Short mmCIF file of C-alpha atoms in Angstrom, two decimals:
data_model
loop_
_atom_site.label_atom_id
_atom_site.label_comp_id
_atom_site.label_asym_id
_atom_site.label_seq_id
_atom_site.Cartn_x
_atom_site.Cartn_y
_atom_site.Cartn_z
CA MET A 1 40.88 63.46 -58.87
CA ILE A 2 41.84 64.23 -54.90
CA SER A 3 39.62 62.68 -52.67
CA PHE A 4 40.04 62.44 -48.94
CA HIS A 5 39.00 59.87 -46.29
CA LYS A 6 40.21 60.46 -42.75
CA ASN A 7 42.70 62.67 -43.46
CA VAL A 8 44.58 60.87 -46.28
CA ALA A 9 44.52 62.47 -49.76
CA TYR A 10 43.88 59.40 -52.51
CA VAL A 11 45.45 60.75 -56.09
CA ASN A 12 44.23 58.64 -59.03
CA PHE A 13 45.37 60.15 -62.39
CA ASP A 14 44.33 59.64 -65.40
CA SER A 15 46.16 56.84 -67.17
CA ASN A 16 45.61 58.66 -70.56
CA ALA A 17 47.48 61.52 -69.02
CA ARG A 18 51.20 62.13 -69.93
CA MET A 19 53.82 64.87 -68.81
CA GLU A 20 57.41 65.56 -70.45
CA ASN A 21 60.19 64.09 -68.23
CA VAL A 22 57.96 62.35 -65.81
CA PHE A 23 58.24 58.53 -64.41
CA ASP A 24 56.40 56.92 -67.21
CA GLY A 25 55.34 54.16 -65.45
CA GLU A 26 51.83 53.10 -63.61
CA ILE A 27 51.08 53.21 -59.71
CA ASP A 28 47.75 52.66 -58.70
CA PHE A 29 47.68 55.10 -56.01
CA LEU A 30 49.61 57.63 -54.20
CA VAL A 31 49.05 58.28 -51.16
CA GLN A 32 49.70 61.29 -48.44
CA GLY A 33 51.11 59.83 -45.06
CA LYS A 34 52.40 62.81 -42.59
CA ILE A 35 56.08 62.88 -43.77
CA SER A 36 56.15 61.31 -47.25
CA VAL A 37 54.40 60.22 -50.18
CA ILE A 38 53.69 56.15 -50.32
CA PRO A 39 53.17 54.30 -53.93
CA ILE A 40 50.59 51.91 -54.11
CA GLU A 41 50.46 49.02 -56.82
CA VAL A 42 47.46 46.83 -56.25
CA LYS A 43 47.29 43.48 -57.89
CA ALA A 44 44.25 40.89 -58.19
CA GLU A 45 46.26 37.87 -58.38
CA GLU A 46 49.43 36.54 -56.85
CA ASN A 47 51.48 37.30 -60.15
CA LEU A 48 53.65 39.56 -58.15
CA ARG A 49 55.85 41.52 -60.71
CA ALA A 50 55.54 44.97 -60.02
CA LYS A 51 58.11 46.43 -62.18
CA SER A 52 56.08 50.05 -62.44
CA LEU A 53 56.50 50.43 -58.60
CA ARG A 54 60.01 49.01 -58.34
CA ALA A 55 60.75 52.09 -61.19
CA PHE A 56 58.84 54.44 -59.33
CA CYS A 57 61.03 53.50 -56.53
CA ASP A 58 64.17 53.41 -58.14
CA LYS A 59 63.46 57.01 -59.41
CA TYR A 60 62.22 58.60 -56.26
CA ASN A 61 62.97 56.73 -53.67
CA PRO A 62 59.95 57.04 -51.65
CA ASP A 63 60.67 55.89 -47.87
CA TYR A 64 57.82 53.49 -47.93
CA ALA A 65 56.51 51.32 -51.15
CA VAL A 66 53.41 49.52 -50.98
CA ARG A 67 51.96 45.99 -52.98
CA THR A 68 48.57 44.50 -52.31
CA SER A 69 47.92 41.20 -53.78
CA MET A 70 46.63 37.65 -52.75
CA SER A 71 50.32 36.78 -51.19
CA ASP A 72 50.71 36.65 -47.53
CA TYR A 73 52.31 39.84 -45.38
CA ARG A 74 56.05 40.04 -46.55
CA GLU A 75 58.13 42.80 -46.32
CA GLN A 76 61.42 43.23 -48.47
CA ASP A 77 64.04 45.64 -48.61
CA TRP A 78 62.08 47.88 -50.74
CA MET A 79 58.47 47.62 -50.55
CA THR A 80 55.72 45.82 -48.05
CA ASN A 81 53.42 43.44 -49.80
CA ILE A 82 50.12 43.40 -47.90
CA PRO A 83 47.13 41.01 -48.62
CA LEU A 84 43.94 42.16 -50.19
CA TYR A 85 42.33 40.41 -47.50
CA ASN A 86 43.95 42.83 -45.02
CA ILE A 87 44.23 45.50 -46.22
CA ASP A 88 43.51 47.70 -44.04
CA ARG A 89 46.98 47.28 -42.48
CA ILE A 90 47.84 50.19 -45.07
CA THR A 91 47.20 52.54 -42.44
CA THR A 92 50.37 51.64 -40.73
CA PHE A 93 51.88 53.01 -43.64
CA THR A 94 49.69 55.90 -43.89
CA SER A 95 50.12 57.13 -40.35
CA ARG A 96 54.20 57.79 -40.44
#
């Protein structure tokens, strides 16, 4: 299912759907930015293991990757963690 809000496409995949030769992990959201697709992983706690996000990034090498969690804002070489209470910062990535 694809929905649009403020010129950003939000894609939500059916978790039961599988395709051959495609990434076999789980990414919570793929958001279309101005020039790239941004994978987003949502964590409800401080458990910051994002194995599927890491595997997706290793396979597809997106320009940006975002994880949201209860942890503080943190930039790493392959992704940025945005605290859930500050989720509005996601627009800094979708506008790129």
